[in-house]
Amino acid sequence: MKTAIKSLLFGLVFMVMGLVFMFIFGQVTDLTCAKTLEGKPECAMEVKFLGGFTLSSNEVRDVTRADVEESCDDEGCSYRVVLTTIEGQQPLTSYDTSDWSGKEEIAARIND
């Protein structure tokens, strides 16, 4: 009986961890930008879960550039795209990944 409860709890812990990872890494950020009549870029950032359910949306005013931010520790480096705006720096995603070239490509497309 005790082993069945331990197995059930063990499985439950892994299921919860899987759901947490799915929620974090299943988020997709859509950034849409347009220039105003004054020539200033205004962007709308929308975060969706699995590409369908909108989790949040907000306006990003006066985007001046996009850069790749690097975070390194003992295990290596990870990267994310950061937008520089009139209000300071705003990360495009809530997490970092090890794909530097992909992040560099996204930053270059935004800067164009």
CSV table of C-alpha atoms in Angstrom, one decimal:
chain,number,residue,atom,x,y,z
A,1,MET,CA,0.0,0.0,0.0
A,2,LYS,CA,2.8,2.4,0.9
A,3,THR,CA,4.6,1.8,-2.4
A,4,ALA,CA,1.4,2.5,-4.3
A,5,ILE,CA,1.1,5.9,-2.6
A,6,LYS,CA,4.7,6.7,-3.1
A,7,SER,CA,4.4,5.8,-6.8
A,8,LEU,CA,1.3,8.0,-7.2
A,9,LEU,CA,3.0,10.9,-5.5
A,10,PHE,CA,6.1,10.5,-7.6
A,11,GLY,CA,4.0,10.5,-10.8
A,12,LEU,CA,2.1,13.5,-9.6
A,13,VAL,CA,5.3,15.5,-8.9
A,14,PHE,CA,6.5,14.7,-12.5
A,15,MET,CA,3.1,15.7,-14.0
A,16,VAL,CA,3.1,19.0,-12.2
A,17,MET,CA,6.7,19.7,-13.2
A,18,GLY,CA,5.8,18.9,-16.8
A,19,LEU,CA,2.9,21.3,-16.7
A,20,VAL,CA,5.0,24.0,-15.3
A,21,PHE,CA,7.7,23.5,-18.0
A,22,MET,CA,4.9,23.4,-20.7
A,23,PHE,CA,3.5,26.7,-19.4
A,24,ILE,CA,6.9,28.4,-19.4
A,25,PHE,CA,8.2,27.2,-22.7
A,26,GLY,CA,4.9,26.9,-24.5
A,27,GLN,CA,4.6,30.7,-24.6
A,28,VAL,CA,4.9,32.5,-27.9
A,29,THR,CA,5.6,36.2,-28.2
A,30,ASP,CA,4.2,38.1,-31.2
A,31,LEU,CA,5.7,41.6,-31.8
A,32,THR,CA,3.9,43.8,-34.3
A,33,CYS,CA,5.4,47.2,-35.0
A,34,ALA,CA,4.4,50.2,-37.1
A,35,LYS,CA,5.7,53.7,-37.5
A,36,THR,CA,3.5,56.6,-36.4
A,37,LEU,CA,3.0,59.8,-38.4
A,38,GLU,CA,5.9,61.3,-36.5
A,39,GLY,CA,8.2,58.4,-37.6
A,40,LYS,CA,8.4,56.8,-34.1
A,41,PRO,CA,7.9,53.1,-34.0
A,42,GLU,CA,5.1,51.8,-31.8
A,43,CYS,CA,4.9,48.1,-31.1
A,44,ALA,CA,2.3,45.7,-29.7
A,45,MET,CA,3.6,42.7,-27.8
A,46,GLU,CA,1.2,39.8,-27.3
A,47,VAL,CA,2.1,36.6,-25.3
A,48,LYS,CA,0.1,33.5,-26.3
A,49,PHE,CA,0.1,30.1,-24.8
A,50,LEU,CA,0.7,27.4,-27.4
A,51,GLY,CA,0.0,30.0,-30.1
A,52,GLY,CA,-3.7,30.2,-29.3
A,53,PHE,CA,-4.7,31.5,-25.9
A,54,THR,CA,-3.7,35.2,-25.2
A,55,LEU,CA,-2.0,35.5,-21.8
A,56,SER,CA,-1.0,39.2,-22.0
A,57,SER,CA,-0.7,42.0,-24.4
A,58,ASN,CA,0.8,45.5,-24.0
A,59,GLU,CA,2.1,48.4,-26.0
A,60,VAL,CA,5.8,49.1,-26.3
A,61,ARG,CA,6.4,52.7,-27.1
A,62,ASP,CA,9.4,54.3,-28.8
A,63,VAL,CA,11.5,51.1,-29.5
A,64,THR,CA,14.9,52.3,-30.4
A,65,ARG,CA,16.7,49.0,-30.9
A,66,ALA,CA,16.8,45.3,-30.1
A,67,ASP,CA,19.8,43.6,-28.6
A,68,VAL,CA,20.8,40.0,-27.5
A,69,GLU,CA,21.3,39.9,-23.8
A,70,GLU,CA,23.8,37.2,-22.5
A,71,SER,CA,23.6,35.5,-19.1
A,72,CYS,CA,26.5,33.2,-18.2
A,73,ASP,CA,27.2,30.9,-15.3
A,74,ASP,CA,29.2,27.8,-14.5
A,75,GLU,CA,27.1,25.7,-16.9
A,76,GLY,CA,27.3,28.0,-19.9
A,77,CYS,CA,25.6,30.9,-21.4
A,78,SER,CA,22.0,31.6,-22.4
A,79,TYR,CA,20.5,34.5,-24.4
A,80,ARG,CA,17.3,36.5,-24.9
A,81,VAL,CA,16.2,39.4,-27.0
A,82,VAL,CA,15.8,42.7,-25.1
A,83,LEU,CA,14.0,45.8,-26.6
A,84,THR,CA,15.4,49.2,-25.7
A,85,THR,CA,12.5,51.6,-25.3
A,86,ILE,CA,11.9,55.1,-23.8
A,87,GLU,CA,10.9,53.3,-20.6
A,88,GLY,CA,14.1,51.2,-20.4
A,89,GLN,CA,14.9,47.7,-21.4
A,90,GLN,CA,12.1,45.2,-21.9
A,91,PRO,CA,12.8,41.5,-22.5
A,92,LEU,CA,10.9,39.9,-25.4
A,93,THR,CA,10.5,36.6,-23.5
A,94,SER,CA,10.5,35.6,-19.8
A,95,TYR,CA,13.1,33.0,-20.3
A,96,ASP,CA,16.6,32.6,-21.8
A,97,THR,CA,17.7,29.9,-24.3
A,98,SER,CA,21.0,28.7,-25.6
A,99,ASP,CA,20.2,29.6,-29.2
A,100,TRP,CA,22.4,32.7,-29.8
A,101,SER,CA,22.1,32.7,-33.6
A,102,GLY,CA,18.3,32.5,-33.5
A,103,LYS,CA,18.2,35.4,-31.0
A,104,GLU,CA,20.7,37.4,-33.1
A,105,GLU,CA,18.5,36.9,-36.2
A,106,ILE,CA,15.3,38.0,-34.3
A,107,ALA,CA,17.1,41.1,-33.0
A,108,ALA,CA,18.4,42.0,-36.5
A,109,ARG,CA,14.9,41.6,-38.0
A,110,ILE,CA,13.5,44.0,-35.3
A,111,ASN,CA,16.3,46.5,-35.9
A,112,ASP,CA,15.5,46.5,-39.7
